[in-house]
mmCIF file of C-alpha atoms and ligand atoms in Angstrom:
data_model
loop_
_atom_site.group_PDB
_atom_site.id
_atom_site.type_symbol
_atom_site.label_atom_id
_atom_site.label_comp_id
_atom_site.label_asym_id
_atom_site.label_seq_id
_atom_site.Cartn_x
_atom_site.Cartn_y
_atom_site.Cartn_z
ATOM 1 C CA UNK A 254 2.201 -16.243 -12.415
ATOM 2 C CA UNK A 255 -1.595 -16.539 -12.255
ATOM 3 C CA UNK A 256 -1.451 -19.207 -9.953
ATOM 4 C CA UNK A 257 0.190 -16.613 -7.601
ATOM 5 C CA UNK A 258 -3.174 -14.443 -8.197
ATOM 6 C CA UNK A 259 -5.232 -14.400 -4.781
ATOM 7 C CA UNK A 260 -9.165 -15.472 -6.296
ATOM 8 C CA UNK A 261 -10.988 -12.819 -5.964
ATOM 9 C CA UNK A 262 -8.642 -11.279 -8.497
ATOM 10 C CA UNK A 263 -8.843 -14.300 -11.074
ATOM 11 C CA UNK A 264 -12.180 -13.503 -12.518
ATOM 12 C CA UNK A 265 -11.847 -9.618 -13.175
ATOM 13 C CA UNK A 266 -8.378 -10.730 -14.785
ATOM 14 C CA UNK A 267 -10.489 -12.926 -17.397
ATOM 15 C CA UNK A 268 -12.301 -9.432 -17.823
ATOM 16 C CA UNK A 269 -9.923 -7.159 -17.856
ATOM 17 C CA UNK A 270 -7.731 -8.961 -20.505
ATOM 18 C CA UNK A 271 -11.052 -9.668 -22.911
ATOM 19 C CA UNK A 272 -12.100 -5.823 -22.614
ATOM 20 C CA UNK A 273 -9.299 -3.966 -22.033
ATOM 21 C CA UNK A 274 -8.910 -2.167 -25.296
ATOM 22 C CA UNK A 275 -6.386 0.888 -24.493
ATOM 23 C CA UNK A 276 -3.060 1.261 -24.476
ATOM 24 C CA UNK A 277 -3.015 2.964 -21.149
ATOM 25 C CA UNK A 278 -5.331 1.642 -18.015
ATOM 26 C CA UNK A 279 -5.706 2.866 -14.844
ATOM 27 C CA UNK A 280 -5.924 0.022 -12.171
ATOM 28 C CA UNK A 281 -7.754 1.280 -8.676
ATOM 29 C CA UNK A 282 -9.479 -0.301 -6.141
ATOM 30 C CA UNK A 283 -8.749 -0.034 -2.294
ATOM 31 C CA UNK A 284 -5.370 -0.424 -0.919
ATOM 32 C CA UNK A 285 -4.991 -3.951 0.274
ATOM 33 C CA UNK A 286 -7.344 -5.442 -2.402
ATOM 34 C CA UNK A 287 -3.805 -5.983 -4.629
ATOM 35 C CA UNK A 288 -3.884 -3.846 -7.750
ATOM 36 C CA UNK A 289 -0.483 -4.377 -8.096
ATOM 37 C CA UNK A 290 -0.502 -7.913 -8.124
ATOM 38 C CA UNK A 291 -2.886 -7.781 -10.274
ATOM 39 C CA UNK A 292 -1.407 -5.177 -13.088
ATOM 40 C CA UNK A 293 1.476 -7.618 -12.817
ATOM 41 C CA UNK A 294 -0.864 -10.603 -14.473
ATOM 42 C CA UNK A 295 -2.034 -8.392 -16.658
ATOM 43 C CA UNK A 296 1.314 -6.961 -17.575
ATOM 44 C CA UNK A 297 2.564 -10.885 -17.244
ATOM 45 C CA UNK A 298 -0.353 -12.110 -20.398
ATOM 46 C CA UNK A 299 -0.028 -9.177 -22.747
ATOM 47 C CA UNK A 300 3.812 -10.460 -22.499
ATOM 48 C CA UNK A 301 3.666 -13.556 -22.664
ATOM 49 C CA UNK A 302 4.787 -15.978 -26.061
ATOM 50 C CA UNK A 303 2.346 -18.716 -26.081
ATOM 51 C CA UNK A 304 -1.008 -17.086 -23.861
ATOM 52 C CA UNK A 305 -3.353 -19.549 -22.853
ATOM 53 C CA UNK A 306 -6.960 -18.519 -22.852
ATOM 54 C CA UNK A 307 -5.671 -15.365 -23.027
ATOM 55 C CA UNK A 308 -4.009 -15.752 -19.937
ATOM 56 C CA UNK A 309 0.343 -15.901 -19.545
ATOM 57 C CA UNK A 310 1.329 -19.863 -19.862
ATOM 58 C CA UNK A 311 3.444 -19.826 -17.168
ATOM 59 C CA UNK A 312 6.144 -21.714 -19.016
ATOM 60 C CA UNK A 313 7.675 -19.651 -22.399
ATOM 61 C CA UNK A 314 10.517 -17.344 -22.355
ATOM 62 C CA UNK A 315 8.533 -14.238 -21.557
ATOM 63 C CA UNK A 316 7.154 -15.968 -18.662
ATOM 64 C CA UNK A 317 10.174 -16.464 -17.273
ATOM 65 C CA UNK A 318 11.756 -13.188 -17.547
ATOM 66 C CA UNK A 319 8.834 -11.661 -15.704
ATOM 67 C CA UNK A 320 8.644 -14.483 -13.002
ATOM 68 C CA UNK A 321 12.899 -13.350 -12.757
ATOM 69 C CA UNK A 322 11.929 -9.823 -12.841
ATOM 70 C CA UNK A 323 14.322 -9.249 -15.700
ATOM 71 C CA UNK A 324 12.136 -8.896 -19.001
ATOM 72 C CA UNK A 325 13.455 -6.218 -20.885
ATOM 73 C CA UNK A 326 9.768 -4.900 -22.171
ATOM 74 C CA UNK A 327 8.738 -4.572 -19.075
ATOM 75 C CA UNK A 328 9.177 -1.490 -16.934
ATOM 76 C CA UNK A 329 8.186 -1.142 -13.125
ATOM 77 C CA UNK A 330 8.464 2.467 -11.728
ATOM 78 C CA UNK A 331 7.413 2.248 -7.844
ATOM 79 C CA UNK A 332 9.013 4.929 -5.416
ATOM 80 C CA UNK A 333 12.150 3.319 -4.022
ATOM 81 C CA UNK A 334 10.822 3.216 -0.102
ATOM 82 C CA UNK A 335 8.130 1.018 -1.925
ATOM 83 C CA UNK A 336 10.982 -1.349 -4.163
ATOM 84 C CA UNK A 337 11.628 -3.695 -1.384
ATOM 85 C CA UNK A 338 8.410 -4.096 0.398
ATOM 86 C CA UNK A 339 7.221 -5.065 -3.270
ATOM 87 C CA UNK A 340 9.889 -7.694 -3.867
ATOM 88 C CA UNK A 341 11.464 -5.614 -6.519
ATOM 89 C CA UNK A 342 14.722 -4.018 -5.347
ATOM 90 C CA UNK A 343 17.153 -1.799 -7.361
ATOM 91 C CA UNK A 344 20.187 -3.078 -6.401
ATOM 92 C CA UNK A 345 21.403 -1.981 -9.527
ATOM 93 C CA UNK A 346 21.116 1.861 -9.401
ATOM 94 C CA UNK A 347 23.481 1.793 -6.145
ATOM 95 C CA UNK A 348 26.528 2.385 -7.607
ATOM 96 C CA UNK A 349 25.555 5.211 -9.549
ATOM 97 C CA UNK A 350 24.878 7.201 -6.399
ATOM 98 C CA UNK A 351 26.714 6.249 -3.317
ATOM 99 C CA UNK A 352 25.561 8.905 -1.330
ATOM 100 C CA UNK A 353 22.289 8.136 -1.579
ATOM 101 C CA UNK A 354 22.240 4.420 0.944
ATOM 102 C CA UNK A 355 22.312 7.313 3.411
ATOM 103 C CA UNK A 356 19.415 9.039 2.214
ATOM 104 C CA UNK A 357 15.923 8.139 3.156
ATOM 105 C CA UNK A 358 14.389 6.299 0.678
ATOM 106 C CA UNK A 359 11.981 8.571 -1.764
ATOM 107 C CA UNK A 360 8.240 8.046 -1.564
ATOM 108 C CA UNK A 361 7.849 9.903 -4.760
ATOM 109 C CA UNK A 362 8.246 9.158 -8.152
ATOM 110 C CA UNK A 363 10.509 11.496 -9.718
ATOM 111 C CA UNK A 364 10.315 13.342 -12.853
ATOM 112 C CA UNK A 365 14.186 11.517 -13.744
ATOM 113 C CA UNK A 366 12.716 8.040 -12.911
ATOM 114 C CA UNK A 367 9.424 9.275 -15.156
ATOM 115 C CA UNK A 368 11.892 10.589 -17.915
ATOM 116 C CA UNK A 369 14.267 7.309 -18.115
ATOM 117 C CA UNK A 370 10.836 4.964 -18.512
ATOM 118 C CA UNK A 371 9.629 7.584 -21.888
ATOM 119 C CA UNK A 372 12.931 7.078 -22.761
ATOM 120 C CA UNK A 373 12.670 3.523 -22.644
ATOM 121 C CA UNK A 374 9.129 3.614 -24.040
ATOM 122 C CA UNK A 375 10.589 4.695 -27.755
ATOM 123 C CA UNK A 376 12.953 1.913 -28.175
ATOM 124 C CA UNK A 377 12.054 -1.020 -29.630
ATOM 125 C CA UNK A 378 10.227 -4.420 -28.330
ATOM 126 C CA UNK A 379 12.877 -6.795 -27.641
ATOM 127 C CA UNK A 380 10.928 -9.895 -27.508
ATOM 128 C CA UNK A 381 8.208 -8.884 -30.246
ATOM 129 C CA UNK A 382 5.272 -9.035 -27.917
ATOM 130 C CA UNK A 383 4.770 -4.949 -27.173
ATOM 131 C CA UNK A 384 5.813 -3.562 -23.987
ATOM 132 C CA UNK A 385 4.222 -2.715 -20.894
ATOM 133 C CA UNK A 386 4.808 -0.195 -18.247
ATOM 134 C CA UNK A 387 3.426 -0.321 -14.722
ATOM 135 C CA UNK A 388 3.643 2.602 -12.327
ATOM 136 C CA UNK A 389 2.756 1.908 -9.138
ATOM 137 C CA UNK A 390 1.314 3.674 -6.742
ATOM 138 C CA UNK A 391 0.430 6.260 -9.477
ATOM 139 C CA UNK A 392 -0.507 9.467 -6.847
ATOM 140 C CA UNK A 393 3.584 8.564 -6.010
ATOM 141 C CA UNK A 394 4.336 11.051 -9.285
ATOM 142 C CA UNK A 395 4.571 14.592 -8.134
ATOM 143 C CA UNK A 396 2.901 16.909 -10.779
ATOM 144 C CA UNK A 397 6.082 17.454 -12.594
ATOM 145 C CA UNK A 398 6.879 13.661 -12.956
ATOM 146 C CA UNK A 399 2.629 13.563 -13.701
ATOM 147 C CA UNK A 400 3.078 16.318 -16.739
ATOM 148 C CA UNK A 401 6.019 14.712 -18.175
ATOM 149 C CA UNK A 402 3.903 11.475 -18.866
ATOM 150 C CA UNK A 403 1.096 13.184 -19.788
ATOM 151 C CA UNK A 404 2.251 13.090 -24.332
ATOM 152 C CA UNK A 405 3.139 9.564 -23.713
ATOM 153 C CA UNK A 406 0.138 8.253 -22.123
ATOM 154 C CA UNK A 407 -1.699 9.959 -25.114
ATOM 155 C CA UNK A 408 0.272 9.300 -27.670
ATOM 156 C CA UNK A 409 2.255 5.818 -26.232
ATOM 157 C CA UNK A 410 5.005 4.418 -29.130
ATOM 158 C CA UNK A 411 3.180 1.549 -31.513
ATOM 159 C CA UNK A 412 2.719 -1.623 -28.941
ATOM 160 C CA UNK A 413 3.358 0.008 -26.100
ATOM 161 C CA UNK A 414 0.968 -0.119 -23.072
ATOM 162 C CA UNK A 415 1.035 1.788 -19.822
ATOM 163 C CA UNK A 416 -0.480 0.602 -16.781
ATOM 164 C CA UNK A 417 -1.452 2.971 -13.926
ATOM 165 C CA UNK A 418 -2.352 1.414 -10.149
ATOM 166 C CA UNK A 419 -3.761 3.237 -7.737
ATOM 167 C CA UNK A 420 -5.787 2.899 -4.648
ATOM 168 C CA UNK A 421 -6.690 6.452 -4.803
ATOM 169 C CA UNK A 422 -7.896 7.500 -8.570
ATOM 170 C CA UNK A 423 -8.867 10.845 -6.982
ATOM 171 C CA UNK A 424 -5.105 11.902 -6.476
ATOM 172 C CA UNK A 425 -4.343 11.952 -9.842
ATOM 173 C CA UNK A 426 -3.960 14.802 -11.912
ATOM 174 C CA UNK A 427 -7.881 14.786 -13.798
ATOM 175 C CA UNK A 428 -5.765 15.004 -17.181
ATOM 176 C CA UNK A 429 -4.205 11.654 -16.245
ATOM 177 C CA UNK A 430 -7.568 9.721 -15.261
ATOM 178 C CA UNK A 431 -8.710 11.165 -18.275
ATOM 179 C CA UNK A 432 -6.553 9.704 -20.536
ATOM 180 C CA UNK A 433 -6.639 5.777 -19.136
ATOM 181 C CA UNK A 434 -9.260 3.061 -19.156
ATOM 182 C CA UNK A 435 -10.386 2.659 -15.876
ATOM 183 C CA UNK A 436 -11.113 -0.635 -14.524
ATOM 184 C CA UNK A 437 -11.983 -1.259 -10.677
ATOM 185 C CA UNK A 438 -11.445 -4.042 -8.335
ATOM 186 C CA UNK A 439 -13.483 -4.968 -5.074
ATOM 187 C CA UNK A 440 -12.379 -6.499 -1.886
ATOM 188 C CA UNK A 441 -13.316 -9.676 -1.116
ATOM 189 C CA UNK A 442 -15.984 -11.359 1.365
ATOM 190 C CA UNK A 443 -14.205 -11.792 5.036
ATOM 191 C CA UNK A 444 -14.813 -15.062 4.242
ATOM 192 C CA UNK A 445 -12.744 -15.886 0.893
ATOM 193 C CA UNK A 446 -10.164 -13.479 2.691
ATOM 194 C CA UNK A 447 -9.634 -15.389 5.493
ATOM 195 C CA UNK A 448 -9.361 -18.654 3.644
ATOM 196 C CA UNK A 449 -7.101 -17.426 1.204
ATOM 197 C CA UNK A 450 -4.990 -15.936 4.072
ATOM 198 C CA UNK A 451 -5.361 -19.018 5.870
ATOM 199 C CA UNK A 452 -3.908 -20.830 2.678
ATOM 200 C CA UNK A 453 -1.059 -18.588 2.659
ATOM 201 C CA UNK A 454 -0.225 -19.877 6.515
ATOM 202 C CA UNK A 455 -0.992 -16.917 8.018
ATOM 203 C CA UNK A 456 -1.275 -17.590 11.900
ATOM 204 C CA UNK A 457 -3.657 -14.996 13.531
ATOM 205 C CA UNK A 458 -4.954 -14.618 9.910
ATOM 206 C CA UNK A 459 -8.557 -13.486 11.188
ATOM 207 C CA UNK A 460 -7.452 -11.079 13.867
ATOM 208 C CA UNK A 461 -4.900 -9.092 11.509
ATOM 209 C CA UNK A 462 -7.451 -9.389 8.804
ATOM 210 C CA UNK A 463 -9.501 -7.316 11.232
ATOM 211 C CA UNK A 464 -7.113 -5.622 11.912
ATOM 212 C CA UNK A 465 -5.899 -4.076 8.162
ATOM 213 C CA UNK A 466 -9.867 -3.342 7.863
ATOM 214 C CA UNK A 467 -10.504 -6.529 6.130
ATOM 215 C CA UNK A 468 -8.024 -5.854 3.102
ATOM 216 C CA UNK A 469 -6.258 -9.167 3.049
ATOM 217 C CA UNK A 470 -3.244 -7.899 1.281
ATOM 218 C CA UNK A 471 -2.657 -5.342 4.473
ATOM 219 C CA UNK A 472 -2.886 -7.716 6.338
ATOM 220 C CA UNK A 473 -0.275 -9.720 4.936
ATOM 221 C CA UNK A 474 2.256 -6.503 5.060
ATOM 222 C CA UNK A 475 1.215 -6.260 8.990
ATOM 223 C CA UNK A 476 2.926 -9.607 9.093
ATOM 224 C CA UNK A 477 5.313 -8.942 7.126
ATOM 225 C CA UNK A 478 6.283 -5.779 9.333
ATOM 226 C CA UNK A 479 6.108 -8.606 12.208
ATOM 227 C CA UNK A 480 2.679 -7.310 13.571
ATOM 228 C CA UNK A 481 1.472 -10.572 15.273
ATOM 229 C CA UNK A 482 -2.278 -11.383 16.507
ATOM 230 C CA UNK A 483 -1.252 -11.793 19.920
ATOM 231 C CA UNK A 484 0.804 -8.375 19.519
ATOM 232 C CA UNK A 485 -2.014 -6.548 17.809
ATOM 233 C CA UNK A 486 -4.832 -7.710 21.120
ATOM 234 C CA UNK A 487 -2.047 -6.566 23.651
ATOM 235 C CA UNK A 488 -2.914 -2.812 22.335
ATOM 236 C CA UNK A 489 -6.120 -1.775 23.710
ATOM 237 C CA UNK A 490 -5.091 -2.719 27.193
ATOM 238 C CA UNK A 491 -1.924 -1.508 27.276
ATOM 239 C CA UNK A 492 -2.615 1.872 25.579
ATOM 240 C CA UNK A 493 -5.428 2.165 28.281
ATOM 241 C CA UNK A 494 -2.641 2.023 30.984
ATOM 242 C CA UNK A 495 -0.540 4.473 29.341
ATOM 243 C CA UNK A 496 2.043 1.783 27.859
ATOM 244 C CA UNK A 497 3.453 2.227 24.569
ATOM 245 C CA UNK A 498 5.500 -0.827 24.634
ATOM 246 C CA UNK A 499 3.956 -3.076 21.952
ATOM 247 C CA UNK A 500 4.407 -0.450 19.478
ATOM 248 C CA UNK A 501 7.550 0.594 20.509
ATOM 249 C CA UNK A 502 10.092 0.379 17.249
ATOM 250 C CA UNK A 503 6.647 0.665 14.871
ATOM 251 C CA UNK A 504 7.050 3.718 12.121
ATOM 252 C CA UNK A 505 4.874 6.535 13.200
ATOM 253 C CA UNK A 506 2.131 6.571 10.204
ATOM 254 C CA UNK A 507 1.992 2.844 11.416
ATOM 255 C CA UNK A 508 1.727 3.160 14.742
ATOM 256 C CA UNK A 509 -0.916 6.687 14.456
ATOM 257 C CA UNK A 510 -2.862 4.055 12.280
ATOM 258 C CA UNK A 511 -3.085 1.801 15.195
ATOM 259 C CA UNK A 512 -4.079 4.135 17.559
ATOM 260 C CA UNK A 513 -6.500 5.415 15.491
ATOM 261 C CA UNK A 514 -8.280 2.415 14.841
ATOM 262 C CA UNK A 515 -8.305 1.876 18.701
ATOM 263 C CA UNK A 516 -9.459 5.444 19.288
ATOM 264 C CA UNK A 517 -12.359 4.777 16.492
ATOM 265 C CA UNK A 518 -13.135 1.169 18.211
ATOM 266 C CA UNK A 519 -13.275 2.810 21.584
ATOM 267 C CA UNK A 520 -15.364 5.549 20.341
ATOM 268 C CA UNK A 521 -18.398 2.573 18.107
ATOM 269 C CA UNK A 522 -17.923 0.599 22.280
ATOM 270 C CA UNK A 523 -18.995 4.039 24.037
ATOM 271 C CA UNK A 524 -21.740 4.784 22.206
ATOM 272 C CA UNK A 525 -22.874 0.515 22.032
ATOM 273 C CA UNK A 526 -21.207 0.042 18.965
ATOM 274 C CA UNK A 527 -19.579 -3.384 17.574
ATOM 275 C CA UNK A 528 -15.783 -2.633 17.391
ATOM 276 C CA UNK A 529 -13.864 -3.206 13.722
ATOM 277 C CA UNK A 530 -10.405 -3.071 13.877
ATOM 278 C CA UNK A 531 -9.649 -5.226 17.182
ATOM 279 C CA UNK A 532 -11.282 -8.223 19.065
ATOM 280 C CA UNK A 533 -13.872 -7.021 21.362
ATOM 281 C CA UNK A 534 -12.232 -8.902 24.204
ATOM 282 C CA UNK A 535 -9.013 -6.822 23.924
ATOM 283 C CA UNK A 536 -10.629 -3.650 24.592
ATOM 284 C CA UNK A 537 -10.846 -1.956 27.945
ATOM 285 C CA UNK A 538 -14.268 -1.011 29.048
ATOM 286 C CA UNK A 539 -15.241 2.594 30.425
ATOM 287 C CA UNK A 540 -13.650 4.819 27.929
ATOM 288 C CA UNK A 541 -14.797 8.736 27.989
ATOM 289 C CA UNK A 542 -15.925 9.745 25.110
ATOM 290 C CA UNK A 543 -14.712 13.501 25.070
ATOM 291 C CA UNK A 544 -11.209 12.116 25.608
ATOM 292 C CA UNK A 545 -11.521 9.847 23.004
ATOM 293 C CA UNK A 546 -12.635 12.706 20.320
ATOM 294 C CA UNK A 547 -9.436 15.282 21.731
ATOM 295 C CA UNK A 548 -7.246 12.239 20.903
ATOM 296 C CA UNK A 549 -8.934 11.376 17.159
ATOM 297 C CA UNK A 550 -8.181 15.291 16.463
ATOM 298 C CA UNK A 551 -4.387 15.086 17.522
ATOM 299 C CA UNK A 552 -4.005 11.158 15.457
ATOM 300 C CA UNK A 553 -5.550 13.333 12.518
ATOM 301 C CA UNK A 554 -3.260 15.996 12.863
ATOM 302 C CA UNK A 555 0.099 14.078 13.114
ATOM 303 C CA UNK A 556 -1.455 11.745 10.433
ATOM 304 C CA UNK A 557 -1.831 14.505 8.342
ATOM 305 C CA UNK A 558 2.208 15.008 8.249
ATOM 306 C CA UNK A 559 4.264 12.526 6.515
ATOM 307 C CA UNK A 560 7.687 13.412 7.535
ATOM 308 C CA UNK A 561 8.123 13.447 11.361
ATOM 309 C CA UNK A 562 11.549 15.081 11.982
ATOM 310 C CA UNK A 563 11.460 14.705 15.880
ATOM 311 C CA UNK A 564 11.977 11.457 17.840
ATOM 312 C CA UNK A 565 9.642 8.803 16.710
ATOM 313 C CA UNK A 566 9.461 6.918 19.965
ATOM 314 C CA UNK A 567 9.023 9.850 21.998
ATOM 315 C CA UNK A 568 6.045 10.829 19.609
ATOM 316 C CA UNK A 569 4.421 7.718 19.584
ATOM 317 C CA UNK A 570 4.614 7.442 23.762
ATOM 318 C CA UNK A 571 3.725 10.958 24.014
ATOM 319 C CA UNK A 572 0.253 9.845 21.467
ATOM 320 C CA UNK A 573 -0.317 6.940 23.550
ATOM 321 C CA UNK A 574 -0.134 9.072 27.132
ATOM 322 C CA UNK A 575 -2.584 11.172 25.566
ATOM 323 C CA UNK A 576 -5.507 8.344 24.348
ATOM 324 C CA UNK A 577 -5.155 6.691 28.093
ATOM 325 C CA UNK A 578 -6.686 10.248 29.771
ATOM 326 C CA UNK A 579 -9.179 8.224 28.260
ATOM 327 C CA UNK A 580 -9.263 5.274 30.487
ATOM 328 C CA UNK A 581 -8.870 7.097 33.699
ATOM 329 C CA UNK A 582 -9.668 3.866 35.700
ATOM 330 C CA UNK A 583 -7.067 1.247 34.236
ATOM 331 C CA UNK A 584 -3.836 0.783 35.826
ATOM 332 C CA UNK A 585 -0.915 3.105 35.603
ATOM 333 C CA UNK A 586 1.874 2.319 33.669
ATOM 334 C CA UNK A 587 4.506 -0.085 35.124
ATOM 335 C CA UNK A 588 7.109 2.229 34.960
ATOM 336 C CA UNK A 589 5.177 4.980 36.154
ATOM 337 C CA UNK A 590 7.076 6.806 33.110
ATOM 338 C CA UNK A 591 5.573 10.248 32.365
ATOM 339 C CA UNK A 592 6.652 12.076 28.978
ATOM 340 C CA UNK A 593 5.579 15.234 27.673
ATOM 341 C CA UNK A 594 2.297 15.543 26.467
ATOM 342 C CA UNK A 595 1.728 16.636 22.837
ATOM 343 C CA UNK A 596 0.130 19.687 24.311
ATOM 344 C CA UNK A 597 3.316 20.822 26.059
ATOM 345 C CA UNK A 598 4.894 20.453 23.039
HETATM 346 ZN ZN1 ZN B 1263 4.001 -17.428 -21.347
#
């Protein structure tokens, strides 16, 4: 499972597993940098029946069931809209609630979810080697779900340790932080990145590395959401002209991050700046820089809700209408299709 460990990961792994002392640890770094990944390894050696170096063998039973996803001392809680994306699905709980393939999948962990894992906490180790729980992203618990863990991560059952990920320690309840061993991890070089991504056959890898802000793991999920390079340069321009078509079908806190990062790479180009997020050759000249800050303040304001009951498309056209005021002299849209503004709105 190590093998599957991107590099820059490998060496605060050998760390982490000499000087982690705890039984619970808190996990953070910034998103993309792959804290889960890694709380897997770690999860992956304490588990494992024959370590090597301290590290899991690969090869012994434990092994195994983790690489299957099936140990029984190991216990994952992510939010279900989360489950898939990760590679762990839940297949199993459908049954037990038919309604629910109709309802959208949670973001949050739920106190229920929280409660089953304690449960699970108290009973013994199956395979003799401790058990490990991983919850992941931890600012996914609502307070309620946060309280309920708060004896357990204090007081864990003998040989039981609890792992808490996070890109965001800052979200957690203080009592929680409080209680864990914290131990950080850094993004790598845009050089080490870009190889690694490279190795993993990423085409495009250095313009959707750019593109996720140089968190290589982010940039993977773009790709995974079918964000190509040549996709991701067709933006500028065609935002600039009032087109939303190459985010058409994108979901909106995607598709607001986009624009944002065009609407901050516009804003670096006006005032001489070197953009970050997209090629400089993608990006249309001549933007106004007033425009530019009246459509940063309605991005942050739709970014700022996470449910967006009204159409998506129609929200993401009527976002992209709004940053090409700020290219004035670029081409009209084809379609010469005017929507509501979010002002009328
Ligand atoms: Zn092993």
């Amino acid at each position: 499972m190590d093998d599957m460990l991107p590099p820059w990961l490998q060496a605060p792994l050998t760390g982490a597993l000499a000087r982690l002392r705890g039984h619970a640890t808190l996990v953070h770094g910034p998103s993309g940098v792959g804290q889960f990944e890694f709380s897997l390894a770690l999860a992956a050696a304490w588990l494992c029946e024959a370590p090597v170096d301290g590290r899991a063998c690969g090869a012994c039973v434990g092994c195994r069931l983790m690489q299957s996803r099936t140990h029984p001392d190991f216990c994952l809680l992510v939010p279900e809209a989360l489950a898939a994306s990760l590679g762990w699905g839940m297949e199993d709980e459908a049954p037990r609630d038919p309604d629910r393939k109709k309802a959208k999948p949670s973001r949050e962990l739920k106190v229920e979810a929280v409660r089953d894992a304690i449960a699970w906490s108290q009973k013994t180790s199956s395979r003799g080697r401790g058990k490990v729980m991983l919850i992941h992203p931890a600012q996914a618990m609502n307070a309620i779900a946060a309280n309920a863990l708060l004896k357990t991560l204090e007081e864990p059952p003998p040989g039981v340790r609890l792992v808490l990920s996070t890109s965001d320690p800052e979200l957690l309840l203080p009592t929680l932080r409080s209680r864990c061993q914290r131990w950080s991890l850094s993004l790598p070089a845009a050089d080490e990145a870009l190889q690694w991504l490279e190795g993993q056959g990423l085409e495009g890898a250095q313009v959707l590395l750019r593109a996720a802000g140089g968190r290589p793991l982010d940039a993977l999920g773009l790709a995974a959401e079918g964000v190509g390079a040549v996709q991701w340069r067709a933006i500028p321009a065609a935002v600039a002209r009032g087109d939303a078509g190459p985010l058409s079908g994108w979901p909106v806190p995607r598709a607001v991050e986009a624009c944002q990062k065009l609407c901050h790479d516009a804003m670096r180009l006006a005032v001489g700046g070197a953009p970050a997020f997209f090629p400089a050759d993608s990006l249309p000249g001549g933007a106004l820089l007033p425009a530019l800050v009246a459509w940063s303040k309605s991005l942050a304001r739709i970014a700022r809700h996470d449910e967006h009951p009204w159409n998506a498309n129609l929200l993401v056209e009527a976002l992209v209408i709004e940053g090409a005021r700020a290219w004035p002299r670029a081409p009209a849209a084809p379609s010469g299709k005017r929507l509501a503004t979010l002002d009328a709105r």
